[in-house]
mmCIF file of C-alpha atoms in Angstrom:
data_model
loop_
_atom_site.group_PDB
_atom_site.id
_atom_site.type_symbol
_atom_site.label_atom_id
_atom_site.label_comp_id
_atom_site.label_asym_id
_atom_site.label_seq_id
_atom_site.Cartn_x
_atom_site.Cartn_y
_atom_site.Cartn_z
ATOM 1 C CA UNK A 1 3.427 22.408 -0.771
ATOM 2 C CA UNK A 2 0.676 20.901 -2.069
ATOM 3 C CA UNK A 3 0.534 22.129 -5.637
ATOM 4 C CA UNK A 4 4.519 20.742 -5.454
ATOM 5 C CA UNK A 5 3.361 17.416 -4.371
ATOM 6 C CA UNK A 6 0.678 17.202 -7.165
ATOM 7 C CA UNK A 7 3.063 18.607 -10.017
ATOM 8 C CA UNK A 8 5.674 15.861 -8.530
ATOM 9 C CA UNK A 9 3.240 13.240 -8.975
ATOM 10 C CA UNK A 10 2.091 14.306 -12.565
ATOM 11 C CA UNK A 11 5.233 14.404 -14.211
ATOM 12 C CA UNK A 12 6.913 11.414 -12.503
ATOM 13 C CA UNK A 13 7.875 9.784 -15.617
ATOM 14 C CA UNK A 14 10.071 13.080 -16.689
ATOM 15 C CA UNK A 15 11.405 13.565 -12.796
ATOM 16 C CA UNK A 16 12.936 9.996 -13.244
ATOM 17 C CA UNK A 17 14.159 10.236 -16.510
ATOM 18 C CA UNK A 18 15.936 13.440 -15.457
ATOM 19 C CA UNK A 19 17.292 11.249 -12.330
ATOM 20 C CA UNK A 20 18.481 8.808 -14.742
ATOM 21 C CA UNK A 21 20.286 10.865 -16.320
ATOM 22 C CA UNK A 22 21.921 12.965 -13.438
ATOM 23 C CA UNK A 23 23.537 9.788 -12.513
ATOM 24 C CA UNK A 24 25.203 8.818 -15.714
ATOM 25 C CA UNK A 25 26.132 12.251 -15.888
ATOM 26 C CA UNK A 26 27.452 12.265 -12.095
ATOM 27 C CA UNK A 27 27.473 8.968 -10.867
ATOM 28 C CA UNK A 28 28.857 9.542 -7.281
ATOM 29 C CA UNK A 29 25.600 12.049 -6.624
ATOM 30 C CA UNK A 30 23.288 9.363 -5.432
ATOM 31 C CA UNK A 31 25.993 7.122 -3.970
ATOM 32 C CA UNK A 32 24.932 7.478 -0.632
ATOM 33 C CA UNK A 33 21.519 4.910 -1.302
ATOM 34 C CA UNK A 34 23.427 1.839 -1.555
ATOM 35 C CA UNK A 35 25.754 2.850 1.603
ATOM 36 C CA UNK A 36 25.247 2.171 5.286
ATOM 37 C CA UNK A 37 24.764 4.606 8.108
ATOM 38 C CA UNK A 38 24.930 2.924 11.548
ATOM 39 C CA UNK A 39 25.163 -0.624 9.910
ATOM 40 C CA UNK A 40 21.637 0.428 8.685
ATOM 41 C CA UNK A 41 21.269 -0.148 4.704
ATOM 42 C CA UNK A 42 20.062 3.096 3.175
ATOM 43 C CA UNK A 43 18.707 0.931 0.071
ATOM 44 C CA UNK A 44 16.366 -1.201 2.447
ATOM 45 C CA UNK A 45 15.209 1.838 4.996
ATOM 46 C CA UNK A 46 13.975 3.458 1.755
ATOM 47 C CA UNK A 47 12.135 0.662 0.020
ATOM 48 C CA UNK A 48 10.712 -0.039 3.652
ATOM 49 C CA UNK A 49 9.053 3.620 3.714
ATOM 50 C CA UNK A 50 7.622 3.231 0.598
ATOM 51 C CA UNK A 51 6.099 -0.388 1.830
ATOM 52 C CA UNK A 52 5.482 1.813 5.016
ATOM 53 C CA UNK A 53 3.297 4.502 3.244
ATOM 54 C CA UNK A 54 1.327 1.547 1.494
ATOM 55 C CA UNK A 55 0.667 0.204 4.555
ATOM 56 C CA UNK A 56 -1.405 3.383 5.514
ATOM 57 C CA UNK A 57 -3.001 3.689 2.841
ATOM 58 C CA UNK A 58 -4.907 0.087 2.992
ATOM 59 C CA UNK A 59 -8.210 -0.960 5.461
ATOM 60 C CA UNK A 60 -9.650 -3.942 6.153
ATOM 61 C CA UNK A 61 -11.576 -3.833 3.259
ATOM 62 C CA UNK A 62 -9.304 -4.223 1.049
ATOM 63 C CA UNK A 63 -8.735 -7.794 2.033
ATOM 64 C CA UNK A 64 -12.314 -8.311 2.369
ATOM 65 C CA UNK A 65 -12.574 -7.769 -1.101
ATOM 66 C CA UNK A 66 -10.412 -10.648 -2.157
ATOM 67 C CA UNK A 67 -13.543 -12.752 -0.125
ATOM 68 C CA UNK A 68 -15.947 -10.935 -2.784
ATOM 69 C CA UNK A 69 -14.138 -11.360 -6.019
ATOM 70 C CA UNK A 70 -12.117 -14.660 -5.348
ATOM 71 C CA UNK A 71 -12.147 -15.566 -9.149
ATOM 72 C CA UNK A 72 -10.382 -12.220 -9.984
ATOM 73 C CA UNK A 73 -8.221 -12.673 -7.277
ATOM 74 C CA UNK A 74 -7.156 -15.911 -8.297
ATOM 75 C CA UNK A 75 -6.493 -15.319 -11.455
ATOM 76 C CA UNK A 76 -4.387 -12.308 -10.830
ATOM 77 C CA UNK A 77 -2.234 -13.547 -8.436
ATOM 78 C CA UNK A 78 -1.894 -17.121 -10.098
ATOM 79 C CA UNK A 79 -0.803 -14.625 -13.388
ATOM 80 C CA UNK A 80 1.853 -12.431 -10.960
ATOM 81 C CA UNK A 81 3.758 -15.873 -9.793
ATOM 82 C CA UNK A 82 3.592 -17.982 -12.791
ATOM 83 C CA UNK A 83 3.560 -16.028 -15.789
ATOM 84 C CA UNK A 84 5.926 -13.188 -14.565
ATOM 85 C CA UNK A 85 8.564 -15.780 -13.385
ATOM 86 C CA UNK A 86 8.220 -17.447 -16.813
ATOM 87 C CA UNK A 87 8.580 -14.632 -18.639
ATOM 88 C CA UNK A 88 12.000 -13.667 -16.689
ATOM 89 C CA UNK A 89 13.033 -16.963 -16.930
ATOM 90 C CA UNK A 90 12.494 -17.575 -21.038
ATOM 91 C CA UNK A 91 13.950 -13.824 -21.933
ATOM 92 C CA UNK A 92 17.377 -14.796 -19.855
ATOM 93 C CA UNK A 93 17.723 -18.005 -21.334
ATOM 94 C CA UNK A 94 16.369 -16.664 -24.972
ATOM 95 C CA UNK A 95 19.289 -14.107 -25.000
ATOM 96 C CA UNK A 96 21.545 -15.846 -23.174
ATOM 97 C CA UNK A 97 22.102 -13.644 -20.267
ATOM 98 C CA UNK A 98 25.269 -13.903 -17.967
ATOM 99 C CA UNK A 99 24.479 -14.672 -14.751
ATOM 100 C CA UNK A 100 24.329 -11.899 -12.637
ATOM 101 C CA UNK A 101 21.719 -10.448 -15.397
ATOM 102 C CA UNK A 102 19.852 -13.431 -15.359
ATOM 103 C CA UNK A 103 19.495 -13.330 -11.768
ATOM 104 C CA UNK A 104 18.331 -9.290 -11.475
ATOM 105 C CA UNK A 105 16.016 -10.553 -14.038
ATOM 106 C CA UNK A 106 14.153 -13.489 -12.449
ATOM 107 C CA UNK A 107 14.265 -11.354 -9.415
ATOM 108 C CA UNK A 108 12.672 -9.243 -11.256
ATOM 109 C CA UNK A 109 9.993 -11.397 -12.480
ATOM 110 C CA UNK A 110 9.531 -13.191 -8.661
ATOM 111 C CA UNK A 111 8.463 -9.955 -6.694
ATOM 112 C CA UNK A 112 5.464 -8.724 -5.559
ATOM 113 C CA UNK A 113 3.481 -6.077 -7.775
ATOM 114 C CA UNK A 114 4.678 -2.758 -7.346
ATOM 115 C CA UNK A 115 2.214 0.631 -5.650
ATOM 116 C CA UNK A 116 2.226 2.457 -8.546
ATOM 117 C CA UNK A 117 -0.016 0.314 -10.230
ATOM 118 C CA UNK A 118 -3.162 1.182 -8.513
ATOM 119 C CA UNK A 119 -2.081 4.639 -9.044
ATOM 120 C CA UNK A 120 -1.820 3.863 -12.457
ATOM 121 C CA UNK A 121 -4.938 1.416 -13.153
ATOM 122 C CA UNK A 122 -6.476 4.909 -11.652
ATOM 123 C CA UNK A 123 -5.582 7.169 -14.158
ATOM 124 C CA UNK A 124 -6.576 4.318 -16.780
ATOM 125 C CA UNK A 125 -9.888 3.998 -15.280
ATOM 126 C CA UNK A 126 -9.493 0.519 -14.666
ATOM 127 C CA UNK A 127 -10.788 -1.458 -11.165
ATOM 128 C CA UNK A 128 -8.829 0.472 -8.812
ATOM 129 C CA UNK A 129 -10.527 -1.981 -5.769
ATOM 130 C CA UNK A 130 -9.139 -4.990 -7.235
ATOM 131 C CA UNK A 131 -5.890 -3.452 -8.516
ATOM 132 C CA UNK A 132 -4.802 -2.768 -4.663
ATOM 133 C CA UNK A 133 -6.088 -5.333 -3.467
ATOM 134 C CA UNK A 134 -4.269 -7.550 -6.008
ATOM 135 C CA UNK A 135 -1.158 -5.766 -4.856
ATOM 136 C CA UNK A 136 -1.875 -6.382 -0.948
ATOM 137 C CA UNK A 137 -2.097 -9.889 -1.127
ATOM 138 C CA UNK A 138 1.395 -10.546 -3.562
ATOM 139 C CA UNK A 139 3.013 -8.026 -1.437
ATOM 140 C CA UNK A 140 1.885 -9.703 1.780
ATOM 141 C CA UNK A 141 2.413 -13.597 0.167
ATOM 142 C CA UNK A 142 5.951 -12.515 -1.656
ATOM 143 C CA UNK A 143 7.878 -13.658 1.627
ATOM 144 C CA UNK A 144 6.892 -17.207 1.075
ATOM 145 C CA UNK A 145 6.685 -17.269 -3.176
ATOM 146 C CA UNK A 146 9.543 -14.898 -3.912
ATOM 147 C CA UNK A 147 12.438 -16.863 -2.052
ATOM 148 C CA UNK A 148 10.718 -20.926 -3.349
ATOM 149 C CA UNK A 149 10.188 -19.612 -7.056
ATOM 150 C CA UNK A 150 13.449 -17.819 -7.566
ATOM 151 C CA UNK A 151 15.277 -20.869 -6.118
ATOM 152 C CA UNK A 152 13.257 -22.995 -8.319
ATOM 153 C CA UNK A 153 14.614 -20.918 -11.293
ATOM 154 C CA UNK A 154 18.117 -20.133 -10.406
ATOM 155 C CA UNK A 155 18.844 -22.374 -7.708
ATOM 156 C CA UNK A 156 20.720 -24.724 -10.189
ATOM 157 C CA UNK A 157 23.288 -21.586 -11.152
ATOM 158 C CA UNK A 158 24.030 -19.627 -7.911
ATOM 159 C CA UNK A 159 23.606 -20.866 -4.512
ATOM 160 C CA UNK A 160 21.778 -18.284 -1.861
ATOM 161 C CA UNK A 161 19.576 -19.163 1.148
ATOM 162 C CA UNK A 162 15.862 -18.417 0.128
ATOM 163 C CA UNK A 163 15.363 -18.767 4.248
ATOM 164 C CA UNK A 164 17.849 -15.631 4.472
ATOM 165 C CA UNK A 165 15.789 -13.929 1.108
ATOM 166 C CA UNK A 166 12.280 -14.602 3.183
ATOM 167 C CA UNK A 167 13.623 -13.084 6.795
ATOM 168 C CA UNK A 168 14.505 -9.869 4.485
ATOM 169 C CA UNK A 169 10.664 -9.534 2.882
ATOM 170 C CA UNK A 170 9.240 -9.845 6.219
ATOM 171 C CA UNK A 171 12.135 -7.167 7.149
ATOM 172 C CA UNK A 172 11.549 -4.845 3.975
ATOM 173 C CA UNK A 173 7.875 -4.910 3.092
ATOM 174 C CA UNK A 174 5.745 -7.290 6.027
ATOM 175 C CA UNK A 175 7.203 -5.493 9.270
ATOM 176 C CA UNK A 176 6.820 -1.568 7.422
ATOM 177 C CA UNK A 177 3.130 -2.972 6.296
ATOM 178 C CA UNK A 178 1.754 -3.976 9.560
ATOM 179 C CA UNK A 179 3.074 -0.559 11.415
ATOM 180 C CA UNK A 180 1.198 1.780 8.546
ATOM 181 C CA UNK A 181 -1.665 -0.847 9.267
ATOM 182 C CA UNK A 182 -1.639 -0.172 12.850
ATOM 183 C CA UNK A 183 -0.843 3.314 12.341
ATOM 184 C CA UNK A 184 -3.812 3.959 9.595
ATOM 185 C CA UNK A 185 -6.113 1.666 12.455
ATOM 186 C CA UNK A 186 -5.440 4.424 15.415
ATOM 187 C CA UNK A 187 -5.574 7.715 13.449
ATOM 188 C CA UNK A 188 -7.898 7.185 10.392
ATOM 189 C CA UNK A 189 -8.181 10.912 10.019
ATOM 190 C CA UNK A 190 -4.836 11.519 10.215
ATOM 191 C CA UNK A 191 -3.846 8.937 7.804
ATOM 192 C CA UNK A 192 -6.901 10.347 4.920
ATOM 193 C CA UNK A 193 -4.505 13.962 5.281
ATOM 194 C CA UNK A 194 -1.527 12.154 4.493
ATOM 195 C CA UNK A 195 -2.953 10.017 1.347
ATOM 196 C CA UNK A 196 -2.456 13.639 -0.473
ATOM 197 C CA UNK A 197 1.203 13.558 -0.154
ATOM 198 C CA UNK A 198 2.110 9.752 0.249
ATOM 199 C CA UNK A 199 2.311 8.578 -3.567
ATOM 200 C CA UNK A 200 4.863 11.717 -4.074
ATOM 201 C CA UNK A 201 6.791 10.857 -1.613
ATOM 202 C CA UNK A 202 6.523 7.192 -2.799
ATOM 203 C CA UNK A 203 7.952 8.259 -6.248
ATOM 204 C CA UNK A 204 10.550 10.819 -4.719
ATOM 205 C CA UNK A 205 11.819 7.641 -2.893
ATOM 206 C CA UNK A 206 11.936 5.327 -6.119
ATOM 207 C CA UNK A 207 13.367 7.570 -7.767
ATOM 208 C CA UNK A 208 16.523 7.800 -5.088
ATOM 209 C CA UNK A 209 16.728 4.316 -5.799
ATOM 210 C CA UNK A 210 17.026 4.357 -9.588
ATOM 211 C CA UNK A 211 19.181 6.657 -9.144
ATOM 212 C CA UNK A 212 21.394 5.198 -6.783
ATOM 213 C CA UNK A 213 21.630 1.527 -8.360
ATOM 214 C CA UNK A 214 22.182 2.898 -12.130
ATOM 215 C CA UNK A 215 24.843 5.602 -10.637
ATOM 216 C CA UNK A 216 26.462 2.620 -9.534
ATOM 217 C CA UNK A 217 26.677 0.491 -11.948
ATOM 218 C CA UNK A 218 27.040 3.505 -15.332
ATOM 219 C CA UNK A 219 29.716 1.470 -16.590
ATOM 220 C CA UNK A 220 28.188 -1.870 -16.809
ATOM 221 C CA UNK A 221 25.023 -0.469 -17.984
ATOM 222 C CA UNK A 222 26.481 1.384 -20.977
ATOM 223 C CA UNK A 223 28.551 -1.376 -22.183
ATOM 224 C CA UNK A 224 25.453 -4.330 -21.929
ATOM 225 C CA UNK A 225 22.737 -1.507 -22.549
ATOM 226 C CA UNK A 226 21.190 -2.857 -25.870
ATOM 227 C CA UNK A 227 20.643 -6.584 -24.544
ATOM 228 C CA UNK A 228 19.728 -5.721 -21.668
ATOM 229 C CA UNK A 229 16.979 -2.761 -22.759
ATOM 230 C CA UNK A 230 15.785 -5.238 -25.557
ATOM 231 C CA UNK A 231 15.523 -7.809 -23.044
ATOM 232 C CA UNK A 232 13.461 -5.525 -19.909
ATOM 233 C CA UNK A 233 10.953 -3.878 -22.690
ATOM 234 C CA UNK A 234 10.520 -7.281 -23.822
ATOM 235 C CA UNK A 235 9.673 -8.357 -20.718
ATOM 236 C CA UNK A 236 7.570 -5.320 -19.632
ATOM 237 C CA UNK A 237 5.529 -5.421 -22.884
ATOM 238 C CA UNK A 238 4.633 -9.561 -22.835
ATOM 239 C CA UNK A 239 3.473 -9.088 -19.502
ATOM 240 C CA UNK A 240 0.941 -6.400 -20.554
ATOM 241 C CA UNK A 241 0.141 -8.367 -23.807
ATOM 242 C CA UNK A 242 -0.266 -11.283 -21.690
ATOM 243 C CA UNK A 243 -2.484 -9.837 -18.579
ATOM 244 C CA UNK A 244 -4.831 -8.615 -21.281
ATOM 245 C CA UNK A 245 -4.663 -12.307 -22.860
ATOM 246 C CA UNK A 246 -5.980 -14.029 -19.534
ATOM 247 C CA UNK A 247 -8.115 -11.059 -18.445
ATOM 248 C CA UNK A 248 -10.572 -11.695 -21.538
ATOM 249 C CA UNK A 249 -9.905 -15.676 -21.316
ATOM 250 C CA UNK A 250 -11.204 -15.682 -17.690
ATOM 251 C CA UNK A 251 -14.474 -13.738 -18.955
ATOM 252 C CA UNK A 252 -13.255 -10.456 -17.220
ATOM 253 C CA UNK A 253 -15.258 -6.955 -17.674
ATOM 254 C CA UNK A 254 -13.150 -3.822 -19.734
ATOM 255 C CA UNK A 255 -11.952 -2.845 -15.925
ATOM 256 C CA UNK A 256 -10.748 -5.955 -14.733
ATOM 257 C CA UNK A 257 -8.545 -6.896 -17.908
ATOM 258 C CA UNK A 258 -6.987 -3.067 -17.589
ATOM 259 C CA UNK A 259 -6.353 -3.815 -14.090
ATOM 260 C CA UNK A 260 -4.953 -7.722 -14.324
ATOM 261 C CA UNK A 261 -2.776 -6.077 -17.235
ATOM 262 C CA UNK A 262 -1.125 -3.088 -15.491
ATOM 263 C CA UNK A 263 -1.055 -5.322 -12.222
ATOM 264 C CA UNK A 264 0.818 -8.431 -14.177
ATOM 265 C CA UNK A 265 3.557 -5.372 -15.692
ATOM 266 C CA UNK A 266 4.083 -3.597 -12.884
ATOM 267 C CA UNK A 267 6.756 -4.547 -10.186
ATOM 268 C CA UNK A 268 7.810 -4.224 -7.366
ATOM 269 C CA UNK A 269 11.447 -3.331 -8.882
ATOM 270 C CA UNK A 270 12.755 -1.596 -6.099
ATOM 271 C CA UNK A 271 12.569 -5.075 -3.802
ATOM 272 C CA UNK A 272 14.008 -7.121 -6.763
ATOM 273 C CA UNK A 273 17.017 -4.354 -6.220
ATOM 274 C CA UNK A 274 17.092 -4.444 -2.819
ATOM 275 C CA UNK A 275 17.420 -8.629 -2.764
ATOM 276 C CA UNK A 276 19.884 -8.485 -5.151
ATOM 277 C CA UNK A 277 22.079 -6.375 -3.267
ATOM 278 C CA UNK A 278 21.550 -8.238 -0.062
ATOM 279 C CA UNK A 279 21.730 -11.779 -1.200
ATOM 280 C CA UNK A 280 23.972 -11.424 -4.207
ATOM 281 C CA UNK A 281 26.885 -8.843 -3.048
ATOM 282 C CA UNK A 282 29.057 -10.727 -5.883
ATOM 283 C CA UNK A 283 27.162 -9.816 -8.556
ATOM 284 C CA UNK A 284 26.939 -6.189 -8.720
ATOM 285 C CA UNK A 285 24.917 -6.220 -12.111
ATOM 286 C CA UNK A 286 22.090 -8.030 -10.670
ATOM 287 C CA UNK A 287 21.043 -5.092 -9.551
ATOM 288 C CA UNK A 288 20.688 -3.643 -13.470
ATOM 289 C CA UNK A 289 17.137 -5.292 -14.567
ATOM 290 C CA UNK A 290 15.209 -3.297 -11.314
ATOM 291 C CA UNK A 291 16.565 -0.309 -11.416
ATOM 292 C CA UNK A 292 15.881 -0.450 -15.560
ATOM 293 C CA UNK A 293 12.612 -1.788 -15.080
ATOM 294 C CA UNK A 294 11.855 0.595 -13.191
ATOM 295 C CA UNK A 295 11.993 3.100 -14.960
ATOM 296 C CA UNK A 296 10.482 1.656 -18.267
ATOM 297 C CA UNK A 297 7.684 0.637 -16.295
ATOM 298 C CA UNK A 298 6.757 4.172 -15.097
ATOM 299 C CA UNK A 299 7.667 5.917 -17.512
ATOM 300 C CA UNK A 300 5.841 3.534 -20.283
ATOM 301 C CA UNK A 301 2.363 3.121 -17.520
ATOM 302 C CA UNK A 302 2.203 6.676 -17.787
ATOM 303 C CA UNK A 303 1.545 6.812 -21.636
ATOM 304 C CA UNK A 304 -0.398 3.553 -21.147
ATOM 305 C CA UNK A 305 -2.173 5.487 -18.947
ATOM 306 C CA UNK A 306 -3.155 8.347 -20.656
ATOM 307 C CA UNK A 307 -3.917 6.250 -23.958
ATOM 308 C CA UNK A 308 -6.040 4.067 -21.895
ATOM 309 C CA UNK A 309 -8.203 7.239 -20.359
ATOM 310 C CA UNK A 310 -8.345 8.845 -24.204
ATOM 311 C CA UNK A 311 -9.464 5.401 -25.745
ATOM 312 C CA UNK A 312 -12.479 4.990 -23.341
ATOM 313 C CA UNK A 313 -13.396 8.751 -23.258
#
């Protein structure tokens, strides 16, 4: 089972392009993640256990470190809500993106950062420390941030209740975070055993997602693919460009600018999906930019990766 897991977890970037491409193939295959069962969303239970398995994964020291390296910190975070917003915001307007495009895409740009950057800033042998605990506090600030900056953005186009947009972060990723907190605080030992397994079954999960949204939505995604592509590489690559920018302008180490710049490209796509499904039923291509992003963002971290670990070999 192991060896699975680990194989899994190596060649994540090929599993999801192969998932990608059983749903154009056969859309209706991965249908069931955007249904309900019991009036419970499938697309929200499964981002949740992904939040969930994060949640076990992180101590109390990883929020003491933001005490220790506040300057670091700081500039990460300010980097993750201003300059990732902006981004989104300048790309939709630049190509003058329809509105339910525009919106996936500043969602996009307003989430948290995603897990699989600290897996990522690993494998780069970048500041793994910082990297997750840059990710713990977006992830536990998004509910506030997420819902004022994306009405700040797009509040003039489309109304929705950023109230409504923070009860579901708390819902999706605060409520799943505390209960692997408390779980990871009553069995440590059990908790180290699962840590082999957990990022697997992260990726398994995001890659039901993908799946599920770009199933859904084949038809819109082949006839806008080329804007849309330009426009999510665009954005994926500016935010790298740009992480590494203000790592070396706030007088970061080699590490730290790695770390700011996989942390400032990677997102949280799957919640970006999940908020545009729940607060924006009408506009079934909001969903697009995530699901894309998402996988352009593993896919291209994985080379970045690799290139990264060669270069400073």
């Amino acid at each position: 089972m192991k060896g699975i897991f680990n194989i899994i977890e190596k060649y994540f970037f090929i599993i999801i392009l192969v998932a990608v491409a059983i749903s154009l193939v056969y859309p209706n295959s991965f249908k069931w993640v955007l249904s309900e069962y019991n009036g419970i969303n499938i697309l929200n239970l499964l981002l949740s256990v992904v939040l969930f398995t994060m949640g076990t994964t992180l101590k109390t020291d990883d929020f003491i470190n933001v005490l220790k390296n506040p300057k670091a910190i700081g500039v990460g975070i300010s980097a993750q809500y201003i300059v990732m917003p902006l981004i989104a915001f300048a790309l939709a307007r630049a190509f003058s993106l329809d509105t339910a495009l525009t919106v996936g895409l500043i969602l996009v740009g307003t989430v948290p950062g995603g897990t699989a950057s600290d897996v990522i800033t690993f494998l780069a042998k970048g500041d793994v420390a910082l990297s997750v605990s840059l990710t713990a506090v977006s992830t536990v600030i998004s509910p506030i941030l997420t819902p004022i900056i994306t009405l700040l953005l797009i509040g003039n186009q489309i109304h929705f209740n950023p109230v409504d947009m923070f009860i579901s972060i708390v819902q999706i990723v605060i409520v799943p975070i505390i209960l692997g907190l408390i779980l990871n605080y009553k069995f440590p030992d059990f908790c180290e055993k699962l840590k082999k397994y957990l990022p697997t079954a992260s990726s398994i999960v995001i890659c039901l997602i993908v799946a599920g949204v770009i199933g859904a939505n084949k038809q819109a995604i082949l006839t806008s693919s080329a804007i849309i592509l330009i426009v999510i590489i665009l954005q994926y690559a500016l935010a790298m460009l740009i992480g590494f920018g203000i790592g070396r302008l706030a007088g970061m180490d080699r590490k730290q600018i790695i770390t700011v710049a996989i942390e400032l490209a990677f997102q949280n796509s799957g919640l970006s999906t999940s908020l545009a499904k729940t607060h924006f039923p009408n506009l079934s291509q909001a969903t697009v930019p995530g699901a894309l992003y998402s996988v352009l963002q593993n896919f291209a971290g994985s080379i970045l990766a690799y290139a990264f670990r060669k270069y400073q070999s």
